Every structure is written in C-alpha cells, then in structure tokens.
Coordinates of C-alpha atoms and ligand atoms in Angstrom, one line a residue:
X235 CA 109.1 91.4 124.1
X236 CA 110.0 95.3 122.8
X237 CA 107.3 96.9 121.3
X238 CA 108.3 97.5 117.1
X239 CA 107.4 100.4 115.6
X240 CA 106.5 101.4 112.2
X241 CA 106.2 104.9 110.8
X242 CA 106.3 107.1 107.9
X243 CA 109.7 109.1 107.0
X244 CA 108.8 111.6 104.5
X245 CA 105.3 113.7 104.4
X246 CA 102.6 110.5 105.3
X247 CA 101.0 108.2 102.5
X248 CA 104.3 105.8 102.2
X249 CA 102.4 103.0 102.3
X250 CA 102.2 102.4 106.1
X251 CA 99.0 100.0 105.8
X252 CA 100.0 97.6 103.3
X253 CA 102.9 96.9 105.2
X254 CA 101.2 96.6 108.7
X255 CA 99.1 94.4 107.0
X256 CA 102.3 92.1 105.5
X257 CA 103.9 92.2 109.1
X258 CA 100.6 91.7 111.5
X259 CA 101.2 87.6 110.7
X260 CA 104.5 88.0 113.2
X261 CA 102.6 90.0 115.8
X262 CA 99.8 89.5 118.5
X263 CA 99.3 93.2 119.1
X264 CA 98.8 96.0 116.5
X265 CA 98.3 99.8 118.2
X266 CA 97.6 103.0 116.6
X267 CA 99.3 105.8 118.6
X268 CA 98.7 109.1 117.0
X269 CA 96.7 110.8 115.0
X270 CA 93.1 110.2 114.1
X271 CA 91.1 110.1 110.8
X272 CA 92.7 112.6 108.9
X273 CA 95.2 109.1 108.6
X274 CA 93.8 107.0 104.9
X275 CA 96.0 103.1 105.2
X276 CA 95.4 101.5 102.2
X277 CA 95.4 97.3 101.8
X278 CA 95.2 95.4 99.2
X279 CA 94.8 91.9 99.1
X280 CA 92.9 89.2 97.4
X281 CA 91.5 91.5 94.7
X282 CA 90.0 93.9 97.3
X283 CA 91.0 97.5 98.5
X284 CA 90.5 98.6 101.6
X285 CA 91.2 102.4 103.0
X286 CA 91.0 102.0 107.2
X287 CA 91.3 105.4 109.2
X288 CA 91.1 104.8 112.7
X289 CA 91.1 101.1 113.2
X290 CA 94.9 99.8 113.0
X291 CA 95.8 97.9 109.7
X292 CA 96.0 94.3 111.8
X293 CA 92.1 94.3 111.6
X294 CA 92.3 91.7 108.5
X295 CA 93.9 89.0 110.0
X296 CA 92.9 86.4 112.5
X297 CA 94.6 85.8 116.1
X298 CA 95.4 89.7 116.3
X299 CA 94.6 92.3 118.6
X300 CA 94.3 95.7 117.3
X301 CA 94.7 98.6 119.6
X302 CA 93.7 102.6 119.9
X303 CA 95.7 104.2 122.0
X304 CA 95.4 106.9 124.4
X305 CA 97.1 109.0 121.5
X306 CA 94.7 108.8 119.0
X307 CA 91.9 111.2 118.9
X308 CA 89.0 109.5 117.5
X309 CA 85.7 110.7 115.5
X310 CA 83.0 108.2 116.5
X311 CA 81.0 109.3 113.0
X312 CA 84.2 108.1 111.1
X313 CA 84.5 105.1 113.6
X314 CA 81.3 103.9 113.0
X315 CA 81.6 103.7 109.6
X316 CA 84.4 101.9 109.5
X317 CA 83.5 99.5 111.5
X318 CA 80.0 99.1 109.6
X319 CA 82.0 98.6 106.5
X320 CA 84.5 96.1 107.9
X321 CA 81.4 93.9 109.8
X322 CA 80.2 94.1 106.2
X323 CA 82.7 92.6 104.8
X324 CA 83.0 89.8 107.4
X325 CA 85.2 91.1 109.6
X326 CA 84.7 90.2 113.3
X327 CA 85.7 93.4 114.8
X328 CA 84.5 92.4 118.4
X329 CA 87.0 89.9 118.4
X330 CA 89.8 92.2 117.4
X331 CA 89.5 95.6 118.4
X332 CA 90.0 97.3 121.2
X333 CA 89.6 101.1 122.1
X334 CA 91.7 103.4 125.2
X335 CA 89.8 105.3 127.5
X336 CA 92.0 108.3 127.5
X337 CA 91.8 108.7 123.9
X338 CA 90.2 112.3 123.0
X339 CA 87.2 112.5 120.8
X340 CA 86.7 114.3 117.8
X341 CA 83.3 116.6 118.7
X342 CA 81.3 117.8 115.2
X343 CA 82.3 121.4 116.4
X344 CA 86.3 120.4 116.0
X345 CA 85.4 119.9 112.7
X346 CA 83.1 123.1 112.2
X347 CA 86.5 124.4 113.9
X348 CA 88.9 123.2 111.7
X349 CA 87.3 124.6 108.2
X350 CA 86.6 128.2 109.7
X351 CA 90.0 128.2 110.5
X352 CA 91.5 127.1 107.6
X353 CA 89.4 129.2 105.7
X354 CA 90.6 132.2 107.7
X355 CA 93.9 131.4 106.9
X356 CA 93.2 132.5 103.3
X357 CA 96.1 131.2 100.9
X358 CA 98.4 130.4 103.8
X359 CA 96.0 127.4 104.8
X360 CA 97.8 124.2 106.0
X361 CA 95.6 122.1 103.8
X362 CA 94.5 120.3 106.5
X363 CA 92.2 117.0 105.7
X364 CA 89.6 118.5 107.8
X365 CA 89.1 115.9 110.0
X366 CA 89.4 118.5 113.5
X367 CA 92.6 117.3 113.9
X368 CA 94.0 120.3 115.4
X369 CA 91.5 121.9 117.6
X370 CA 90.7 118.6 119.2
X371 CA 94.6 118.2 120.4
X372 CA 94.5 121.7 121.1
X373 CA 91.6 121.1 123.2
X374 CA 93.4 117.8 124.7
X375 CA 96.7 119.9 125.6
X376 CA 94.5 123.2 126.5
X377 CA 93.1 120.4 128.8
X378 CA 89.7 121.2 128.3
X379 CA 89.3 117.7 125.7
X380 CA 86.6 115.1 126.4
X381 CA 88.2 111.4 126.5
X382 CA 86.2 108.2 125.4
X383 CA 86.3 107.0 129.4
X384 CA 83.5 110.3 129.5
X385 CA 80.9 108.7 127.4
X386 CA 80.3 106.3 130.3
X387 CA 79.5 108.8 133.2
X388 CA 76.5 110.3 133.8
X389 CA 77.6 114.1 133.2
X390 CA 78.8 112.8 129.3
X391 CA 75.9 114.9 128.3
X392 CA 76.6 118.6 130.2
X393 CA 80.4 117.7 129.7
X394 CA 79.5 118.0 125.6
X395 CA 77.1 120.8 126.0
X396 CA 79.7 123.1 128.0
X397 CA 82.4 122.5 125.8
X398 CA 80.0 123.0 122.6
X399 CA 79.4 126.5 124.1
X400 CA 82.9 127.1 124.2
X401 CA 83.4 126.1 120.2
X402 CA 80.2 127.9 119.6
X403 CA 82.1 131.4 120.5
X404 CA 85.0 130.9 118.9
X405 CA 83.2 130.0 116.0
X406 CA 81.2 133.1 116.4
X407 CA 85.0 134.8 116.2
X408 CA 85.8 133.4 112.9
X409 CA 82.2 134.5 111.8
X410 CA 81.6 131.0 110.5
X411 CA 78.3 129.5 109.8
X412 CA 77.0 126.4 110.2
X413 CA 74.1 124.3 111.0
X414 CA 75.3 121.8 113.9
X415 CA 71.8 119.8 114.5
X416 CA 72.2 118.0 111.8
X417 CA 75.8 117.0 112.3
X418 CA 75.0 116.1 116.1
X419 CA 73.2 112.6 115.7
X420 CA 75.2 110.7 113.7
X421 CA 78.0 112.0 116.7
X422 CA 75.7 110.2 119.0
X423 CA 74.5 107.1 117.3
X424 CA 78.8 106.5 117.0
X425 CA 78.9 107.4 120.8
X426 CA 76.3 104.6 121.6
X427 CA 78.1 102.4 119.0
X428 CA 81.6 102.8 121.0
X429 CA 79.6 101.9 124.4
X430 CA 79.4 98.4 123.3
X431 CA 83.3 98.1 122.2
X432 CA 85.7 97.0 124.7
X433 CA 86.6 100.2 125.7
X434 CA 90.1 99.2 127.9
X435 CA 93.1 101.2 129.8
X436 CA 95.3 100.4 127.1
X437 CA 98.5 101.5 129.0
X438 CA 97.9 98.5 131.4
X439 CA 97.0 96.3 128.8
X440 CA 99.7 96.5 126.2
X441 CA 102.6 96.7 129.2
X442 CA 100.8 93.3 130.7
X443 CA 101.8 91.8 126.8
X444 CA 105.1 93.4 126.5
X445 CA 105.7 91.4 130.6
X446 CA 103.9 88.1 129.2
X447 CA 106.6 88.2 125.7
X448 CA 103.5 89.4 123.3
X449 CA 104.8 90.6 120.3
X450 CA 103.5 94.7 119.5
X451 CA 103.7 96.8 116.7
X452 CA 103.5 100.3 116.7
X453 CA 101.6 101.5 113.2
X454 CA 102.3 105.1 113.0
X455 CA 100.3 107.4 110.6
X456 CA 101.2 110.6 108.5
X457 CA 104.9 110.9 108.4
X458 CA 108.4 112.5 109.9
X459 CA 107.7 115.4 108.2
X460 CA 104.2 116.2 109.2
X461 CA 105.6 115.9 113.2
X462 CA 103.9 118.9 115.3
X463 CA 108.0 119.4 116.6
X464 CA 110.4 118.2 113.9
X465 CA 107.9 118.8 110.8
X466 CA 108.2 121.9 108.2
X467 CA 105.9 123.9 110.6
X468 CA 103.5 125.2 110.2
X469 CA 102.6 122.9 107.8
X470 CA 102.5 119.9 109.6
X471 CA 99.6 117.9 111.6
X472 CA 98.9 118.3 115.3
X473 CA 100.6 115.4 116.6
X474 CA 104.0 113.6 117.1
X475 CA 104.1 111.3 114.5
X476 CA 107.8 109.8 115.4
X477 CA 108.8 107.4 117.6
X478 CA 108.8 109.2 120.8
X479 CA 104.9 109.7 119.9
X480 CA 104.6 105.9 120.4
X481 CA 105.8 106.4 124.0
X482 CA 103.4 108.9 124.9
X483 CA 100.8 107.9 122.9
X484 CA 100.4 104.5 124.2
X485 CA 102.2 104.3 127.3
X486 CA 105.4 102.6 126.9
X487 CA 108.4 103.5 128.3
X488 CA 111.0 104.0 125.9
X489 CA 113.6 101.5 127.1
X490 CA 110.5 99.3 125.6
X491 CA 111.0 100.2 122.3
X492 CA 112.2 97.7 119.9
X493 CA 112.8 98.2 116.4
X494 CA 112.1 101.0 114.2
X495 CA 110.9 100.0 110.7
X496 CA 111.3 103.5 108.8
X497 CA 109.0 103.4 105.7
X498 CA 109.4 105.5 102.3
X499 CA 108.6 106.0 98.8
X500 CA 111.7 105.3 96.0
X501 CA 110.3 109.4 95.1
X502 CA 108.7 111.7 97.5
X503 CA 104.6 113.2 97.7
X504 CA 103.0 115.3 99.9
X505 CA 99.5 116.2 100.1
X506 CA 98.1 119.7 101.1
X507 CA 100.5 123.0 101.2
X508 CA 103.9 124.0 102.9
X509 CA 107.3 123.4 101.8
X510 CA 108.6 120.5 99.4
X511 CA 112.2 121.1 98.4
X512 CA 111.9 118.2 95.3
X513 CA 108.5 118.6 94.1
X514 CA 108.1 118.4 90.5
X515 CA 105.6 121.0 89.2
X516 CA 106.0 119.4 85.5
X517 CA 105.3 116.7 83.2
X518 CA 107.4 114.3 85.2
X519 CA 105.9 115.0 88.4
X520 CA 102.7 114.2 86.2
X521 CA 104.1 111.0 84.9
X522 CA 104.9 109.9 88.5
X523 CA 101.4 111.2 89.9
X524 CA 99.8 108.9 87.5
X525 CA 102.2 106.0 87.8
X526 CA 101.9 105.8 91.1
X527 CA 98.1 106.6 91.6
X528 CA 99.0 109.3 94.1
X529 CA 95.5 111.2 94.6
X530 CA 94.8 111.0 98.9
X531 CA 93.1 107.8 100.4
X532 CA 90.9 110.7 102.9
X533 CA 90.3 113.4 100.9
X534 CA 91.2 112.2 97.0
X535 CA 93.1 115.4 96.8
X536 CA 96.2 115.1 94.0
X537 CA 99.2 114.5 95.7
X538 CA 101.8 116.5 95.0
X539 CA 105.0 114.7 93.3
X540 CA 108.9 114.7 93.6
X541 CA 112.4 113.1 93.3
X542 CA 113.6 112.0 96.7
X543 CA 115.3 113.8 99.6
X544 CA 118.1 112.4 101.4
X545 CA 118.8 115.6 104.1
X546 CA 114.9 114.9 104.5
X547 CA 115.0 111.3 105.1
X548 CA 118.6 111.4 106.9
X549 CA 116.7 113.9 109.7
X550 CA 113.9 111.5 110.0
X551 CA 116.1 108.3 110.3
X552 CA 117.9 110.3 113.1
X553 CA 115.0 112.1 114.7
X554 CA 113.7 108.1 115.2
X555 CA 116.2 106.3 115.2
X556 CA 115.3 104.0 112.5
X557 CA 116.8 100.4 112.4
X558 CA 115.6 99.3 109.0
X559 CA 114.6 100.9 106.3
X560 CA 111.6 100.0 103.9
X561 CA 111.2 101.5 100.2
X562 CA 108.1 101.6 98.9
X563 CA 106.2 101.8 95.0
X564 CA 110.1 101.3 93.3
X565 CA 107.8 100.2 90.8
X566 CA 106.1 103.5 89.8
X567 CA 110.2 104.6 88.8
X568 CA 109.9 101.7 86.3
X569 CA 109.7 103.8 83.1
X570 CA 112.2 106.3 84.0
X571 CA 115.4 106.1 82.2
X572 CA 116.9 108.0 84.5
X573 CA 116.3 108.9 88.4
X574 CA 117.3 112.3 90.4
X575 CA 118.1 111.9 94.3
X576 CA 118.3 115.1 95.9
X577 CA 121.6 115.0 97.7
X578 CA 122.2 119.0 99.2
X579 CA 119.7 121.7 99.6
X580 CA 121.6 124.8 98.2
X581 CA 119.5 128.0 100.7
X582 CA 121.0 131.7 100.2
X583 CA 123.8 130.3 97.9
X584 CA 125.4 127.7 100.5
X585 CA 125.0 123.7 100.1
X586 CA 124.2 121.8 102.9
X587 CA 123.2 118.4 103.6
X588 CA 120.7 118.5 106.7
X589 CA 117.5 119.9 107.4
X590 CA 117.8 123.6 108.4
X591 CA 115.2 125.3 110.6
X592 CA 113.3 127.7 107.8
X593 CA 112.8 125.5 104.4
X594 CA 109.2 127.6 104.6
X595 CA 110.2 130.8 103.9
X596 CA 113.6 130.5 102.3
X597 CA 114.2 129.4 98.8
X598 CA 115.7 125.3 99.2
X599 CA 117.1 124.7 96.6
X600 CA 117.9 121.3 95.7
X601 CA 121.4 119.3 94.5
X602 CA 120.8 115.9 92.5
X603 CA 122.5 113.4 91.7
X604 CA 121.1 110.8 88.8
X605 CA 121.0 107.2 88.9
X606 CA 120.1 104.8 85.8
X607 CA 116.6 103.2 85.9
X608 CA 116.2 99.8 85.5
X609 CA 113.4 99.7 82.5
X610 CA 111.7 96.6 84.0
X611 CA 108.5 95.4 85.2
X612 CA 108.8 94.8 89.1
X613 CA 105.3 93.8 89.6
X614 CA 105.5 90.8 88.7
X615 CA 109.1 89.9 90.6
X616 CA 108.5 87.2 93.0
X617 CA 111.9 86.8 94.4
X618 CA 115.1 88.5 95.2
X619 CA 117.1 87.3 93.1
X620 CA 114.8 88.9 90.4
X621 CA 115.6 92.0 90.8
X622 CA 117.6 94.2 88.2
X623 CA 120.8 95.1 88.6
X624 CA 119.9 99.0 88.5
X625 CA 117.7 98.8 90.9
X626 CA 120.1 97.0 93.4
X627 CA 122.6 99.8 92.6
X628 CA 119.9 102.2 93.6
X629 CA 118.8 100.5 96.7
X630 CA 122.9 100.0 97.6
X631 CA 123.5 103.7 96.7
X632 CA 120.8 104.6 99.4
X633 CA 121.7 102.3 102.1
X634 CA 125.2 103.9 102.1
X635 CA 124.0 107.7 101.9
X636 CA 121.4 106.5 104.5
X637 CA 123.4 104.7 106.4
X638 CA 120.6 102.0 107.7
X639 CA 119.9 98.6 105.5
X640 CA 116.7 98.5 102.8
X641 CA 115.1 95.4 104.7
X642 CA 112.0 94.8 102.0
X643 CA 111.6 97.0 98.7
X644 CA 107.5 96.7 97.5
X645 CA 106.7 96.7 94.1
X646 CA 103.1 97.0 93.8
X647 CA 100.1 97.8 96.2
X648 CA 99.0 93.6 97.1
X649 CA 100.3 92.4 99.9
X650 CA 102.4 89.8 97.9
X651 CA 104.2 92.1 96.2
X652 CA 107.0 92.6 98.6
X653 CA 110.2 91.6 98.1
X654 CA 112.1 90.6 101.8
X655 CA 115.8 91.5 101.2
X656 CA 116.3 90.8 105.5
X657 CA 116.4 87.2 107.0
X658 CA 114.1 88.5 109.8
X659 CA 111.4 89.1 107.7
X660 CA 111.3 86.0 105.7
Ligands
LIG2008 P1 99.7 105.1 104.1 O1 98.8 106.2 104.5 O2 101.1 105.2 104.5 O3 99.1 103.7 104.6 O4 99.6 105.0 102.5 P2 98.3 105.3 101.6 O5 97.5 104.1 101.7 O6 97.7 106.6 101.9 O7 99.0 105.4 100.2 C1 99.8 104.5 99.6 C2 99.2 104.1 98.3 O8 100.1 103.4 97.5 C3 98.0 103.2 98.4 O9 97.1 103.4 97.3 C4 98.6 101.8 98.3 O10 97.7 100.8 97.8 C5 99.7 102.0 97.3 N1 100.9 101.2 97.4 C6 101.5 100.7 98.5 N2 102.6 100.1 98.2 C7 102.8 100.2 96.8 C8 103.8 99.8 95.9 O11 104.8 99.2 96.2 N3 103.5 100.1 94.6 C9 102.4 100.7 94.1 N4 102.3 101.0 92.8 N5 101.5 101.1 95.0 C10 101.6 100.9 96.3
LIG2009 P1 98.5 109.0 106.5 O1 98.5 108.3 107.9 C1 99.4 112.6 104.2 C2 98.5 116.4 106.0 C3 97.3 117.2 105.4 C4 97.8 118.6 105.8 C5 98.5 118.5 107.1 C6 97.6 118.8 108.3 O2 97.5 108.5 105.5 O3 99.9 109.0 106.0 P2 95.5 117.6 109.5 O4 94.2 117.1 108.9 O5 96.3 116.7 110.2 O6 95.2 118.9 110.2 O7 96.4 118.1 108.2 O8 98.9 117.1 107.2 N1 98.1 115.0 106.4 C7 98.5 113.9 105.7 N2 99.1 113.8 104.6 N3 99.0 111.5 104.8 C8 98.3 111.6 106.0 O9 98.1 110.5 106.8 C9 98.0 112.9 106.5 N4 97.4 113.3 107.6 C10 97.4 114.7 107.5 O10 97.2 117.0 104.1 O11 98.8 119.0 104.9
LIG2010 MG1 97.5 107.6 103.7

C-alpha cells in the first residue's frame, strides 16, 4: 500500500496528534519524519492528556508500530523521559517503537547552541522552542552530525568529544556561558537507554511494509508554514515539514505517497515571532486564546491568535498537494456571532490572493470576508447530521475557496469528538 501522510497547514499546533491518534486504528505503521522535540502532540482520551514529542502519536494503541525516522533528530534526555512516562502509564513501548539509525542526535551543546544564538539575535530572535533544533540540522547538512547508528561503535565516545570541541568554540564566539557537566549525564543515561531499543534501518523496514500491503502513515509535526523552504523565513524551523520531507525523511520514494490529510484550525495561531498576516492583538484574539486553550504543549508559551488565512492555506494545500482537508477546534468559534476569513493580502496598496515572497518585512495587509457563527455547542454533537446549518455554510464556503473536501471537522480535544463527514473514514 501508499504511504498516507498527515501534516500541519498553517504555523504547527493544529492538532496533529489527536488526530493520528483517531486514524492509527486503520494503520499498522505510524512514522515520524521530521523534526524533533521542539514538536508538543497532544491526545486526549479516556479522561487523560497526554503531550508525546518524539515518539509518534500511534504509541497508545495496540497492534501498531511506531517509527522514527532517519529525519528526525532526536534528544535522548527528552526520549528518555517520554518513554519513562509512557512505561508508567502502562504503555508497552518495546512492543511498539522503533528508532532509525540514521536519525541525528540532539548533543546538550545543540542546545547550549541554540539559546546563545537566539539570545544574540536580540529582538529579531526566531522564538525558537529551544530544543537545538537548528544547530543539530545544521550540523546534519554541514555533515559533521552524529547519527544514533554511532552510539553502537566503539569511537561513540571521541566522536562526541571532537564534535563537543567544535560547539565549545563557537560558543566561546557568542561569549555564552554555561556549565555542560551537569547537562552531560542525563545525555548518557538516554544514550544507554536507546541501546536497548530496537534501533532499525527504517528505510528497509517501512519499504518491506509498503511491498507486503502494510498500511503507513506519515505524522508530520510543526506546520506548512514553519517549512525551512516554503515557510515565512526566517522564521520558520530547521526542517521540511511538507510532504516532500516524508520522502526524504524516511525513505520513500515519492510515487509511494498516498494521500495527503492536510490538517488546520477553523482560526489560525502561531507560537514564537515572525510574520502573521491575521493575528489579533485584541480582545478577540484574547477570547479565542482562551477558548481554545492555545498556550504551547513544549514550552507553555501563549500562542499567538487570528482569523484564518486562505492565500496561507491555498499555498500549503498546493505546496503538498493535499487530498483532504481536516478542520480542527470549530468549536472554540462557538460564541462568535460572527467570523472573519481572510480572503486577499492587500501589500504596497495591491490585493492579491497568494503568498508573496516577503510577508516579513512588508506590511500584509489583510482582506476579510465575514461569515455568521453558528451559536451552538459542538462538543457535545455526536453525529453529522447534528451539525448547524452555519457551520456547514462555513465548512462549504471553505471547500470551494480551498478547492479540496473537509473530510472530518473536530469539535473538542477527545478523540471521540470528531465528526467524519468522508465515507473513508467512517
Ligand atoms: P499538534 O502539535 O498539531 O499535535 O497540536 P497541539 O497538541 O500542540 O495543540 C492542539 C491543542 O488543541 C491540544 O491541546 C489539543 O488537545 C487541542 N485540541 C485538538 N483538537 C481540538 C478540538 O477540536 N477542539 C478543542 N477545543 N481542542 C482541540
Ligand atoms: P508541533 O509539531 C508550533 C516554532 C517555534 C519557533 C520556530 C522555530 O507541536 O506543531 P525551533 O525550536 O524549531 O527552532 O523553533 O518554530 N515551532 C513550533 N510552533 N508547533 C510546533 O510543533 C513547533 N515547533 C517549532 O515556536 O517559532
Ligand atoms: Mg504542538
């Protein structure tokens, strides 16, 4: 079978976990193929929140194996921890996880890097979540990057030490202090706890599933508009976040690919700086901030809050080529009387209706349109046929301006409150 693939449209936080976590019943492989832990996927089920950063969101149900792909760069510290909280919590993760070899590692120095050079960056910081993203892909494209397939050989130890020397000089050139002993042992004791996982070369495995008609999905993390290519650079994260990332991040050719499940909010957040053409610095982007809970699953910073963007989303539906399309939260719009949909940027007095290159250092203005709320409760909707009429005129105005059908609309964080609107799901 085609590998599916399911990713993040606007600036990460959609809501990517919950819905791995609906859709892992219909698959036998879940794979992470980007990113690391600066990724927070939420799940809610049965009472119980869970917030998973490396481990793919498949890790809660039974008969399921969960994948980290070469793409991934992984922070054994961070690894360990979530692993210790799942094993608490009953999980059997030996059963169900499984780890590439050619993923790069996360080294306490990327992170020492990371903050000295956001703090450099003064008031033009990216915001990042501090996790060493970035220097630990720069490190994997500078080629100079130590993959989890090192921790087995005997040099694993001079291999760390030589490229530790390196960090330690270019930390000297951002004048940054730091005290790395005490960061160094907890690396270690998550070393010796990835030893003992089934540490695989993915690429072989997961193209052995797709030849033997195993069912794989593809759980991106952060979002369209955080892409290291097609994201508001700068400000975006370190990796390709879109669908081409699941080729090279886990080794699948492209004529592999199957669908593309394109997730979003019914508004728009982003968390940490750079442009945001919608935002709502205001009491409404307050009202939706607390309606929808939006504070980060990594870092608990606010998010930021907004009406959504349709030259935003129309650029990330054709930069993935999304099949089907899934809106998330609709019920945090639930009070509003009236919704805004941002249908043209208006930059040096022209309107357009794509994403230019610069929304960083022009002025974007944006165009709305408004749309009636629907003044209802859709927590508790069970069904499809429940839904209010406003709503359906808001999901049927979006499919047309967006071109690809609204397969499932979710109306609260559980995993049972998604409504399927698309056969295939049911
Ligand atoms: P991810 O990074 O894409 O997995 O998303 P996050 O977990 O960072 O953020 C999504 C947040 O919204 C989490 O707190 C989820 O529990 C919550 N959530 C997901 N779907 C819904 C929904 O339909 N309604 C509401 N109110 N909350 C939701
Ligand atoms: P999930 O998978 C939202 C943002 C950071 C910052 C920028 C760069 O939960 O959707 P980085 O740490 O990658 O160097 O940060 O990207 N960012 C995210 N925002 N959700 C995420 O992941 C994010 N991962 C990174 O806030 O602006
Ligand atoms: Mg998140």
């Amino acid at each position: 079978m085609k590998v599916d693939v399911l990713l993040g449209l606007q600036w990460g936080d959609e809501g990517k976990g919950k819905i791995v976590d609906v859709l892992t019943p219909k698959y036998n492989v879940i794979a992470r193929f980007q990113g690391g832990p600066n990724a927070g996927h939420t799940l809610e089920f049965d009472g119980i929140k869970h917030v998973l950063h490396t481990i793919p969101s498949g890790i809660f149900r039974n008969n399921v194996m969960n994948v980290v792909g070469n793409g991934v760069v992984i922070d054994p510290v961070i690894l360990k921890k979530e692993i210790d909280a799942l094993i608490k919590l009953g999980v059997d993760v030996s059963n169900r996880l499984t780890i590439s070899k050619k993923a790069h590692l996360i080294l306490p120095t990327h992170r020492l890097l990371d903050a000295a050079s956001e703090a450099s960056k003064g008031k033009e910081k990216i915001g990042s979540t501090l996790k060493g993203i970035g220097p630990t892909y720069m490190d994997k494209t500078g080629r100079n990057g130590l993959r989890v397939g090192d921790i087995f050989e005997n040099n694993f130890r001079q291999k760390y030490d030589a490229l530790v020397e390196k960090h330690k000089q270019l930390l000297k050139f951002y004048n940054f202090e730091y005290n790395l002993s005490e960061l160094e042992s907890p690396f270690f004791e998550g070393i010796n706890l990835i030893k003992k996982l089934p540490v695989i070369d993915s690429e072989h495995f997961l193209n052995k599933a797709i030849q033997n008609n195993k069912s794989i999905l593809a759980e991106g993390a952060q979002g369209t508009l955080l892409d290291v290519d097609f994201g508001s650079y700068p400000f975006v994260t370190s990796s390709n976040t879109t669908t081409a990332g699941t080729c090279t991040g886990l080794g699948v050719a492209p004529n592999k690919i199957g669908e593309v499940f394109g997730i979003f909010k019914a508004y728009c957040t982003r968390v940490g700086g750079g442009p945001f053409p919608t935002e709502l610095d205001n009491e409404i982007g307050e009202q939706l901030r607390k309606a929808g809970h939006e504070f980060g699953a990594t870092t608990g910073r606010p998010r930021r809050c907004g009406w959504i963007d349709l030259p935003a989303l129309k650029y990330a539906i054709m930069i993935n080529g999304v099949t089907k399309l899934i809106m998330m939260k609709a019920d945090v719009l639930d009070s509003f009387s009236s919704i805004k949909v941002c249908t043209h940027y208006r930059i040096d007095g022209e309107l357009i209706d794509y994403m230019p290159f610069d929304i960083v250092s022009k002025k974007v203005e944006p165009v709305y349109t408004e749309l009636k709320g629907w003044n209802t409760d859709l927590t508790k909707l069970n069904s499809i046929d429940e839904l209010p009429n406003n709503l359906i005129q808001y999901i049927e105005y979006l499919e047309k301006e967006l071109n690809v059908p609204i397969s499932m609309v979710s109306v609260g964080p559980d995993r049972n409150q998604t409504i399927v609107r698309d056969k295939v799901f049911a």
